[in-house]
Short mmCIF file of C-alpha atoms and ligand atoms in Angstrom, two decimals:
data_model
loop_
_atom_site.label_atom_id
_atom_site.label_comp_id
_atom_site.label_asym_id
_atom_site.label_seq_id
_atom_site.Cartn_x
_atom_site.Cartn_y
_atom_site.Cartn_z
CA UNK A 137 0.00 0.00 0.00
CA UNK A 138 1.24 3.47 -0.90
CA UNK A 139 0.48 6.73 0.87
CA UNK A 140 0.76 10.42 0.00
CA UNK A 141 3.81 12.56 0.69
CA UNK A 142 1.93 14.62 3.32
CA UNK A 143 0.98 11.44 5.20
CA UNK A 144 4.51 10.06 4.99
CA UNK A 145 5.87 13.35 6.30
CA UNK A 146 3.49 13.27 9.27
CA UNK A 147 4.99 9.88 10.10
CA UNK A 148 8.51 11.23 9.69
CA UNK A 149 7.70 14.09 12.06
CA UNK A 150 6.34 11.65 14.62
CA UNK A 151 9.49 9.53 14.31
CA UNK A 152 11.76 12.54 14.79
CA UNK A 153 12.91 12.77 11.17
CA UNK A 154 13.18 16.41 10.23
CA UNK A 155 10.73 17.78 7.65
CA UNK A 156 9.54 21.29 6.80
CA UNK A 157 6.32 22.62 8.28
CA UNK A 158 3.43 22.03 5.93
CA UNK A 159 -0.32 21.68 5.60
CA UNK A 160 -2.49 19.33 3.60
CA UNK A 161 -5.21 21.14 1.59
CA UNK A 162 -7.96 20.24 -0.82
CA UNK A 163 -9.11 23.73 -1.87
CA UNK A 164 -7.50 26.98 -3.01
CA UNK A 165 -8.87 28.72 0.12
CA UNK A 166 -7.18 26.16 2.34
CA UNK A 167 -3.94 26.62 0.42
CA UNK A 168 -4.09 30.36 1.07
CA UNK A 169 -4.78 29.97 4.76
CA UNK A 170 -1.95 27.41 4.94
CA UNK A 171 0.31 30.05 3.40
CA UNK A 172 -0.84 32.60 5.99
CA UNK A 173 -0.34 30.29 8.94
CA UNK A 174 3.03 28.89 7.83
CA UNK A 175 4.41 32.42 8.01
CA UNK A 176 7.07 31.62 5.42
CA UNK A 177 7.37 33.98 2.48
CA UNK A 178 8.53 31.24 0.15
CA UNK A 179 6.54 28.01 0.06
CA UNK A 180 6.39 24.90 -2.10
CA UNK A 181 2.96 24.07 -3.55
CA UNK A 182 3.05 20.33 -4.11
CA UNK A 183 0.60 18.10 -6.00
CA UNK A 184 -0.23 14.98 -4.02
CA UNK A 185 -0.60 11.83 -6.12
CA UNK A 186 0.74 8.30 -5.65
CA UNK A 187 3.39 8.72 -8.33
CA UNK A 188 6.80 10.30 -8.52
CA UNK A 189 8.31 12.75 -10.98
CA UNK A 190 5.73 15.40 -10.05
CA UNK A 191 8.20 18.26 -10.28
CA UNK A 192 8.96 17.50 -13.93
CA UNK A 193 5.34 16.61 -14.76
CA UNK A 194 2.71 18.86 -16.36
CA UNK A 195 -0.90 19.66 -15.52
CA UNK A 196 -3.61 19.38 -18.15
CA UNK A 197 -7.29 20.24 -18.27
CA UNK A 198 -9.20 16.93 -17.94
CA UNK A 199 -11.80 18.05 -20.51
CA UNK A 200 -9.95 19.96 -23.22
CA UNK A 201 -6.53 18.39 -22.68
CA UNK A 202 -4.96 21.89 -22.71
CA UNK A 203 -1.69 22.41 -20.87
CA UNK A 204 -2.46 24.37 -17.69
CA UNK A 205 0.83 24.39 -15.77
CA UNK A 206 4.38 23.17 -16.28
CA UNK A 207 5.58 21.39 -13.15
CA UNK A 208 3.49 19.68 -10.47
CA UNK A 209 5.70 21.00 -7.63
CA UNK A 210 6.01 24.79 -7.66
CA UNK A 211 7.93 27.16 -5.45
CA UNK A 212 5.73 30.21 -4.78
CA UNK A 213 7.23 33.57 -3.79
CA UNK A 214 3.98 35.32 -2.87
CA UNK A 215 0.38 34.76 -1.77
CA UNK A 216 -0.75 35.47 -5.36
CA UNK A 217 1.49 32.73 -6.69
CA UNK A 218 0.12 30.27 -4.14
CA UNK A 219 -3.38 31.10 -5.39
CA UNK A 220 -2.34 30.73 -9.02
CA UNK A 221 -0.55 27.40 -8.55
CA UNK A 222 -3.19 25.89 -6.25
CA UNK A 223 -5.96 26.70 -8.73
CA UNK A 224 -3.93 25.38 -11.68
CA UNK A 225 -3.11 22.13 -9.86
CA UNK A 226 -6.33 21.17 -8.07
CA UNK A 227 -8.92 19.52 -10.33
CA UNK A 228 -6.39 19.05 -13.13
CA UNK A 229 -4.57 16.02 -14.45
CA UNK A 230 -0.92 15.59 -13.63
CA UNK A 231 1.06 13.62 -16.17
CA UNK A 232 4.50 12.43 -15.03
CA UNK A 233 6.97 9.79 -16.18
CA UNK A 234 5.39 7.43 -13.66
CA UNK A 235 1.66 8.06 -14.26
CA UNK A 236 1.61 7.08 -17.92
CA UNK A 237 0.06 9.34 -20.57
CA UNK A 238 -3.42 9.35 -19.00
CA UNK A 239 -2.09 11.05 -15.86
CA UNK A 240 -3.73 11.35 -12.47
CA UNK A 241 -6.36 13.78 -11.26
CA UNK A 242 -5.03 15.94 -8.40
CA UNK A 243 -7.42 16.46 -5.47
CA UNK A 244 -4.84 16.93 -2.73
CA UNK A 245 -2.19 19.57 -2.22
CA UNK A 246 0.60 20.04 0.27
CA UNK A 247 1.75 23.56 1.01
CA UNK A 248 5.12 23.49 2.68
CA UNK A 249 7.62 26.06 3.93
CA UNK A 250 10.34 26.74 1.40
CA UNK A 251 13.65 25.11 2.14
CA UNK A 252 17.11 26.60 1.76
CA UNK A 253 18.86 23.82 -0.18
CA UNK A 254 22.65 23.46 0.05
CA UNK A 255 22.74 20.00 -1.56
CA UNK A 256 20.24 17.34 -2.68
CA UNK A 257 20.95 13.69 -1.76
CA UNK A 258 19.09 10.46 -2.43
CA UNK A 259 18.24 8.06 0.39
CA UNK A 260 16.13 4.91 0.39
CA UNK A 261 15.40 1.98 2.66
CA UNK A 262 14.07 -1.25 1.23
CA UNK A 263 13.88 -5.00 1.67
CA UNK A 264 16.69 -6.89 -0.07
CA UNK A 265 15.36 -10.38 -0.72
CA UNK A 266 18.66 -11.69 -1.99
CA UNK A 267 20.52 -11.05 1.27
CA UNK A 268 17.37 -11.44 3.42
CA UNK A 269 18.06 -8.13 5.12
CA UNK A 270 17.19 -4.46 4.91
CA UNK A 271 19.14 -2.21 2.63
CA UNK A 272 19.88 1.50 2.89
CA UNK A 273 20.90 3.13 -0.37
CA UNK A 274 22.29 6.62 -0.58
CA UNK A 275 23.72 8.86 -3.26
CA UNK A 276 25.05 12.37 -3.61
CA UNK A 277 23.14 12.49 -6.91
CA UNK A 278 19.78 13.39 -5.39
CA UNK A 279 16.79 15.22 -6.81
CA UNK A 280 17.23 13.53 -10.16
CA UNK A 281 16.09 10.35 -11.82
CA UNK A 282 17.77 7.73 -9.62
CA UNK A 283 17.14 4.93 -12.14
CA UNK A 284 19.32 6.84 -14.57
CA UNK A 285 22.06 7.22 -11.94
CA UNK A 286 21.86 3.47 -11.19
CA UNK A 287 22.24 2.67 -14.87
CA UNK A 288 24.94 5.14 -15.89
CA UNK A 289 27.01 5.49 -12.70
CA UNK A 290 26.16 2.59 -10.37
CA UNK A 291 29.25 3.40 -8.27
CA UNK A 292 27.51 6.64 -7.22
CA UNK A 293 25.00 4.61 -5.21
CA UNK A 294 26.26 3.52 -1.78
CA UNK A 295 24.75 0.60 0.11
CA UNK A 296 24.58 -0.55 3.72
CA UNK A 297 22.79 -3.75 4.75
CA UNK A 298 21.34 -4.38 8.21
CA UNK A 299 19.05 -6.82 10.03
CA UNK A 300 15.62 -5.55 11.11
CA UNK A 301 16.06 -7.14 14.55
CA UNK A 302 19.32 -5.23 15.11
CA UNK A 303 18.33 -1.88 13.63
CA UNK A 304 20.80 0.39 11.89
CA UNK A 305 23.83 0.92 14.13
CA UNK A 306 25.80 4.16 14.26
CA UNK A 307 28.75 2.61 12.53
CA UNK A 308 26.78 1.74 9.40
CA UNK A 309 24.89 5.04 9.41
CA UNK A 310 28.24 6.81 9.87
CA UNK A 311 29.85 4.97 7.03
CA UNK A 312 26.94 5.96 4.76
CA UNK A 313 27.38 9.59 5.90
CA UNK A 314 31.08 9.36 5.04
CA UNK A 315 30.29 7.95 1.60
CA UNK A 316 28.00 10.95 1.07
CA UNK A 317 30.82 13.30 2.11
CA UNK A 318 29.03 14.63 5.19
CA UNK A 319 31.14 16.10 7.98
CA UNK A 320 30.74 17.51 11.50
CA UNK A 321 27.20 18.46 12.55
CA UNK A 322 25.78 17.42 9.14
CA UNK A 323 27.22 13.95 9.65
CA UNK A 324 25.72 13.77 13.16
CA UNK A 325 22.37 14.96 11.82
CA UNK A 326 22.45 12.26 9.14
CA UNK A 327 23.40 9.44 11.56
CA UNK A 328 20.57 10.35 13.92
CA UNK A 329 18.04 10.64 11.11
CA UNK A 330 19.08 7.38 9.43
CA UNK A 331 18.70 5.46 12.71
CA UNK A 332 15.22 6.89 13.25
CA UNK A 333 14.17 6.08 9.71
CA UNK A 334 15.39 2.49 10.10
CA UNK A 335 13.35 2.09 13.31
CA UNK A 336 10.30 3.55 11.61
CA UNK A 337 10.76 1.16 8.69
CA UNK A 338 10.65 -1.84 11.02
CA UNK A 339 7.98 -0.60 13.49
CA UNK A 340 5.53 0.40 10.76
CA UNK A 341 6.19 -2.63 8.51
CA UNK A 342 7.30 -0.55 5.56
CA UNK A 343 8.35 -2.16 2.31
CA UNK A 344 10.04 1.00 1.08
CA UNK A 345 10.98 4.50 2.21
CA UNK A 346 12.41 6.76 -0.45
CA UNK A 347 13.58 10.31 0.14
CA UNK A 348 14.54 12.12 -3.02
CA UNK A 349 15.75 14.68 -2.29
CA UNK A 350 17.09 14.42 1.20
CA UNK A 351 18.61 17.86 1.54
CA UNK A 352 21.43 19.39 3.43
CA UNK A 353 19.80 22.64 4.44
CA UNK A 354 21.48 26.01 4.82
CA UNK A 355 21.83 25.49 8.59
CA UNK A 356 23.72 22.19 8.13
CA UNK A 357 20.93 19.77 9.11
CA UNK A 358 19.40 17.02 7.02
CA UNK A 359 15.79 17.57 5.93
CA UNK A 360 13.53 15.11 4.09
CA UNK A 361 12.10 17.27 1.31
CA UNK A 362 10.25 14.47 -0.44
CA UNK A 363 8.80 11.32 1.12
CA UNK A 364 7.60 8.14 -0.50
CA UNK A 365 6.48 5.38 1.86
CA UNK A 366 4.99 1.98 1.01
CA UNK A 367 3.77 -0.62 3.47
CA UNK A 368 4.03 -4.39 3.28
CA UNK A 369 0.40 -5.48 2.75
CA UNK A 370 1.09 -8.81 4.46
CA UNK A 371 1.38 -6.94 7.76
CA UNK A 372 -1.95 -5.10 7.46
CA UNK A 373 -3.44 -7.16 10.32
CA UNK A 374 -0.94 -5.52 12.67
CA UNK A 375 -1.89 -2.00 11.58
CA UNK A 376 -5.67 -1.46 11.55
CA UNK A 377 -4.96 2.30 11.21
CA UNK A 378 -3.74 1.77 7.63
CA UNK A 379 -7.27 1.76 6.30
CA UNK A 380 -7.74 5.32 7.60
CA UNK A 381 -4.88 6.66 5.50
CA UNK A 382 -5.48 4.50 2.44
CA UNK A 383 -6.55 6.56 -0.58
CA UNK A 384 -8.44 4.12 -2.78
CA UNK A 385 -9.01 6.79 -5.44
CA UNK A 386 -5.26 6.59 -6.16
CA UNK A 387 -5.36 2.85 -6.76
CA UNK A 388 -6.39 1.05 -9.93
CA UNK A 389 -10.20 0.84 -9.80
CA UNK A 390 -10.32 -2.60 -11.39
CA UNK A 391 -7.61 -3.97 -9.08
CA UNK A 392 -9.54 -2.74 -6.03
CA UNK A 393 -12.76 -4.31 -7.34
CA UNK A 394 -11.01 -7.61 -8.08
CA UNK A 395 -9.59 -7.61 -4.56
CA UNK A 396 -13.07 -7.14 -3.10
CA UNK A 397 -14.15 -10.26 -4.99
CA UNK A 398 -11.29 -12.27 -3.48
CA UNK A 399 -9.20 -12.18 -6.68
CA UNK A 400 -5.68 -10.96 -6.86
CA UNK A 401 -5.34 -9.08 -10.12
CA UNK A 402 -2.59 -6.98 -11.62
CA UNK A 403 -3.06 -5.27 -14.96
CA UNK A 404 -0.16 -5.72 -17.41
CA UNK A 405 0.66 -4.49 -20.92
CA UNK A 406 0.13 -7.61 -23.07
CA UNK A 407 -2.91 -9.08 -24.88
CA UNK A 408 -3.32 -12.59 -23.40
CA UNK A 409 -5.64 -12.74 -20.40
CA UNK A 410 -4.69 -15.30 -17.75
CA UNK A 411 -7.02 -16.98 -15.28
CA UNK A 412 -5.10 -19.17 -12.87
CA UNK A 413 -5.45 -20.59 -9.37
CA UNK A 414 -2.37 -19.98 -7.24
CA UNK A 415 0.21 -17.20 -7.39
CA UNK A 416 3.10 -19.53 -8.26
CA UNK A 417 1.13 -21.14 -11.08
CA UNK A 418 0.15 -17.67 -12.32
CA UNK A 419 3.85 -16.73 -12.51
CA UNK A 420 4.67 -19.97 -14.35
CA UNK A 421 1.79 -19.34 -16.77
CA UNK A 422 3.09 -15.87 -17.54
CA UNK A 423 6.58 -17.28 -18.09
CA UNK A 424 5.28 -19.89 -20.53
CA UNK A 425 3.30 -17.29 -22.49
CA UNK A 426 6.46 -15.21 -22.81
CA UNK A 427 8.52 -18.26 -23.73
CA UNK A 428 6.27 -18.78 -26.76
CA UNK A 429 6.59 -15.13 -27.74
CA UNK A 430 3.33 -13.82 -26.26
CA UNK A 431 2.65 -11.11 -23.68
CA UNK A 432 0.36 -11.59 -20.66
CA UNK A 433 -2.31 -8.90 -20.22
CA UNK A 434 -2.68 -9.53 -16.53
CA UNK A 435 -1.74 -11.54 -13.49
CA UNK A 436 -4.89 -13.10 -12.06
CA UNK A 437 -4.97 -15.53 -9.16
CA UNK A 438 -8.48 -16.73 -8.36
CA UNK A 439 -7.20 -18.41 -5.18
CA UNK A 440 -7.76 -21.85 -3.72
CA UNK A 441 -11.43 -21.51 -2.77
CA UNK A 442 -12.65 -20.36 -6.17
CA UNK A 443 -16.25 -21.09 -7.13
CA UNK A 444 -18.40 -20.43 -10.16
CA UNK A 445 -19.18 -16.92 -8.91
CA UNK A 446 -15.53 -15.90 -8.64
CA UNK A 447 -14.72 -17.51 -12.00
CA UNK A 448 -17.49 -15.48 -13.66
CA UNK A 449 -16.21 -12.35 -11.92
CA UNK A 450 -12.67 -13.13 -13.09
CA UNK A 451 -13.80 -13.57 -16.72
CA UNK A 452 -15.65 -10.27 -16.52
CA UNK A 453 -12.62 -8.44 -15.17
CA UNK A 454 -10.29 -9.92 -17.80
CA UNK A 455 -12.67 -9.00 -20.62
CA UNK A 456 -12.97 -5.39 -19.43
CA UNK A 457 -9.44 -4.88 -20.74
CA UNK A 458 -9.85 -3.74 -24.38
CA UNK A 459 -6.44 -5.12 -25.36
CA UNK A 460 -7.44 -8.76 -24.69
CA UNK A 461 -7.05 -10.96 -27.78
CA UNK A 462 -7.15 -14.38 -26.13
CA UNK A 463 -7.61 -16.06 -22.75
CA UNK A 464 -5.62 -18.85 -21.16
CA UNK A 465 -7.21 -20.67 -18.23
CA UNK A 466 -4.73 -22.76 -16.25
CA UNK A 467 -6.21 -24.63 -13.30
CA UNK A 468 -4.58 -27.09 -10.99
CA UNK A 469 -7.35 -29.08 -9.30
CA UNK A 470 -6.62 -29.67 -5.65
CA UNK A 471 -9.66 -28.94 -3.53
CA UNK A 472 -11.18 -27.23 -6.55
CA UNK A 473 -12.66 -29.71 -9.07
CA UNK A 474 -11.84 -29.18 -12.74
CA UNK A 475 -15.32 -30.29 -13.89
CA UNK A 476 -16.87 -27.56 -11.69
CA UNK A 477 -14.44 -25.07 -13.22
CA UNK A 478 -15.39 -26.30 -16.72
CA UNK A 479 -19.10 -25.68 -16.07
CA UNK A 480 -18.32 -22.26 -14.62
CA UNK A 481 -16.26 -21.39 -17.70
CA UNK A 482 -19.17 -22.30 -19.99
CA UNK A 483 -21.55 -20.22 -17.90
CA UNK A 484 -19.16 -17.26 -17.64
CA UNK A 485 -18.43 -17.33 -21.38
CA UNK A 486 -22.15 -17.09 -22.13
CA UNK A 487 -22.69 -14.37 -19.57
CA UNK A 488 -19.77 -12.24 -20.74
CA UNK A 489 -20.30 -12.90 -24.47
CA UNK A 490 -16.79 -14.26 -24.95
CA UNK A 491 -15.53 -13.65 -28.48
CA UNK A 492 -11.77 -14.19 -28.23
CA UNK A 493 -9.92 -17.53 -28.50
CA UNK A 494 -9.93 -19.58 -25.30
CA UNK A 495 -7.41 -22.21 -24.26
CA UNK A 496 -7.95 -24.29 -21.11
CA UNK A 497 -5.44 -26.47 -19.35
CA UNK A 498 -6.62 -28.66 -16.49
CA UNK A 499 -4.49 -30.77 -14.22
CA UNK A 500 -5.38 -32.56 -10.99
CA UNK A 501 -8.76 -33.37 -9.47
CA UNK A 502 -11.33 -34.42 -12.13
CA UNK A 503 -9.24 -33.00 -15.00
CA UNK A 504 -10.51 -35.65 -17.44
CA UNK A 505 -14.15 -34.89 -16.57
CA UNK A 506 -13.44 -31.19 -16.93
CA UNK A 507 -12.01 -31.66 -20.42
CA UNK A 508 -14.96 -33.78 -21.48
CA UNK A 509 -17.43 -31.15 -20.23
CA UNK A 510 -15.67 -28.50 -22.31
CA UNK A 511 -15.13 -30.65 -25.41
CA UNK A 512 -18.77 -31.69 -25.46
CA UNK A 513 -20.06 -28.15 -24.99
CA UNK A 514 -20.73 -25.80 -27.90
CA UNK A 515 -18.05 -23.46 -26.61
CA UNK A 516 -15.21 -22.70 -29.02
CA UNK A 517 -12.36 -23.85 -26.80
CA UNK A 518 -9.04 -25.64 -27.14
CA UNK A 519 -8.27 -28.00 -24.26
CA UNK A 520 -4.72 -29.12 -23.52
CA UNK A 521 -3.06 -31.04 -20.71
CA UNK A 522 0.43 -29.58 -20.32
CA UNK A 523 1.62 -26.08 -19.50
CA UNK A 524 3.86 -25.98 -22.57
CA UNK A 525 0.99 -26.96 -24.88
CA UNK A 526 -1.16 -24.29 -23.25
CA UNK A 527 1.38 -21.54 -23.96
CA UNK A 528 1.90 -22.73 -27.53
CA UNK A 529 -1.85 -22.98 -28.19
CA UNK A 530 -2.82 -19.54 -26.90
CA UNK A 531 0.05 -17.70 -28.57
CA UNK A 532 -0.73 -19.60 -31.79
CA UNK A 533 -4.44 -18.81 -31.50
CA UNK A 534 -3.84 -15.06 -31.48
CA UNK A 535 -1.49 -15.39 -34.42
CA UNK A 536 1.67 -14.55 -32.55
CA UNK A 537 3.59 -17.85 -32.56
CA UNK A 538 7.30 -17.37 -32.96
CA UNK A 539 9.11 -19.46 -35.56
P1 ADP B 685 8.90 14.75 -7.22
O1 ADP B 685 10.00 13.83 -6.82
O2 ADP B 685 7.61 14.03 -7.33
O3 ADP B 685 9.23 15.56 -8.42
P2 ADP B 685 9.70 16.43 -4.95
O4 ADP B 685 9.01 16.50 -3.64
O5 ADP B 685 10.99 15.71 -4.98
O6 ADP B 685 8.68 15.83 -6.02
O7 ADP B 685 9.91 17.92 -5.46
C1 ADP B 685 10.60 18.22 -6.66
C2 ADP B 685 11.67 19.27 -6.40
O8 ADP B 685 11.08 20.44 -5.87
C3 ADP B 685 12.71 18.82 -5.36
O9 ADP B 685 13.76 18.12 -5.95
C4 ADP B 685 13.15 20.15 -4.78
O10 ADP B 685 14.20 20.69 -5.54
C5 ADP B 685 11.93 21.05 -4.93
N1 ADP B 685 11.23 21.19 -3.64
C6 ADP B 685 10.35 20.31 -3.09
N2 ADP B 685 9.90 20.73 -1.90
C7 ADP B 685 10.51 21.91 -1.66
C8 ADP B 685 10.48 22.86 -0.58
N3 ADP B 685 9.73 22.68 0.50
N4 ADP B 685 11.25 23.98 -0.69
C9 ADP B 685 12.02 24.17 -1.78
N5 ADP B 685 12.09 23.33 -2.82
C10 ADP B 685 11.34 22.21 -2.77
MG1 MG B 686 11.25 13.62 -5.36
#
């Protein structure tokens, strides 16, 4: 789960990580009163969406598509500028490198005291699966596209690993500070902040904290000027308060709906819809599609307790995607019976008016019966018994089989 910058900064503040004073607003009037109460002549007016690259993004009118404002993070030098920026941001679509061309509607703003920036750093905390530990990454190349830095000058990214149970000790935080060239009080400020961030990461079950830029301010202290925080959904039972800060309007509408129906669905760029039971099998299915030269349109795990209702729902969700050119159903019958799945597929196909090629692979409980049910139906379906044959058949059916 992702949260907004203003929410992440409230958590930083609570954890003792220094941030500028700021106020969350949803109207131009609120933005103006935030400006008045902050008492800072220079403020940053910041679009709040769950995507990065806001500063370099542009705002467009959702109806006409006209360009309204260049830059989704603006530094305002007067009350008039706050009014201008707030009204050009709120209710408009922000398109950034991370939102895709359709952009995201902005309904939240953060008005924050302007910061005197001496240098912009990059700092992130994340889970490193390979070493089964937490990883702190830092770079002097902050404020810019970190992916580009990682690609062109990987040596400019410094890394420190630590165990969540041990926290980040001063030695490791200090060695990161040294790698970033920080000295004296700035080094001390960094070490203290890094330790607090590491504790917050563990206590709040974060999956990522990214601060870009982390700035060395004019007075020599470290200030988090941006804040991106994601939580590990598997720990949601420990944090009932997450639902209060969750902004569903920022999440994919179809993914939220699928989740409500007990399906785990992720939209992807390809044209072959996948309907699978089990996350591991879904991964394998996607791999096989790619192996035969096709591209999966989604990841869809209907789970172990799937019934005809959830299968119909899954078909409906897959077919909502206009880029679908074929569907591959791959079911391993354990508790679920393949003949039940077969009947549900026939029903769902009728209900959804299925018009694209369909390939079904059954394995496990009642797989033979399932195949017979499908083969004897009037449904236009290809049934296969192995995963390889399934991949080959669906990619072939949409006319994309590689030589
Ligand atoms: P994004 O990463 O989505 O573009 P940031 O929060 O990093 O958004 O803001 C973009 C840039 O705007 C920062 O790199 C920084 O230079 C500037 N900026 C952000 N907040 C402030 C602030 N409070 N005072 C001065 N400059 C700011
Ligand atoms: Mg940033």
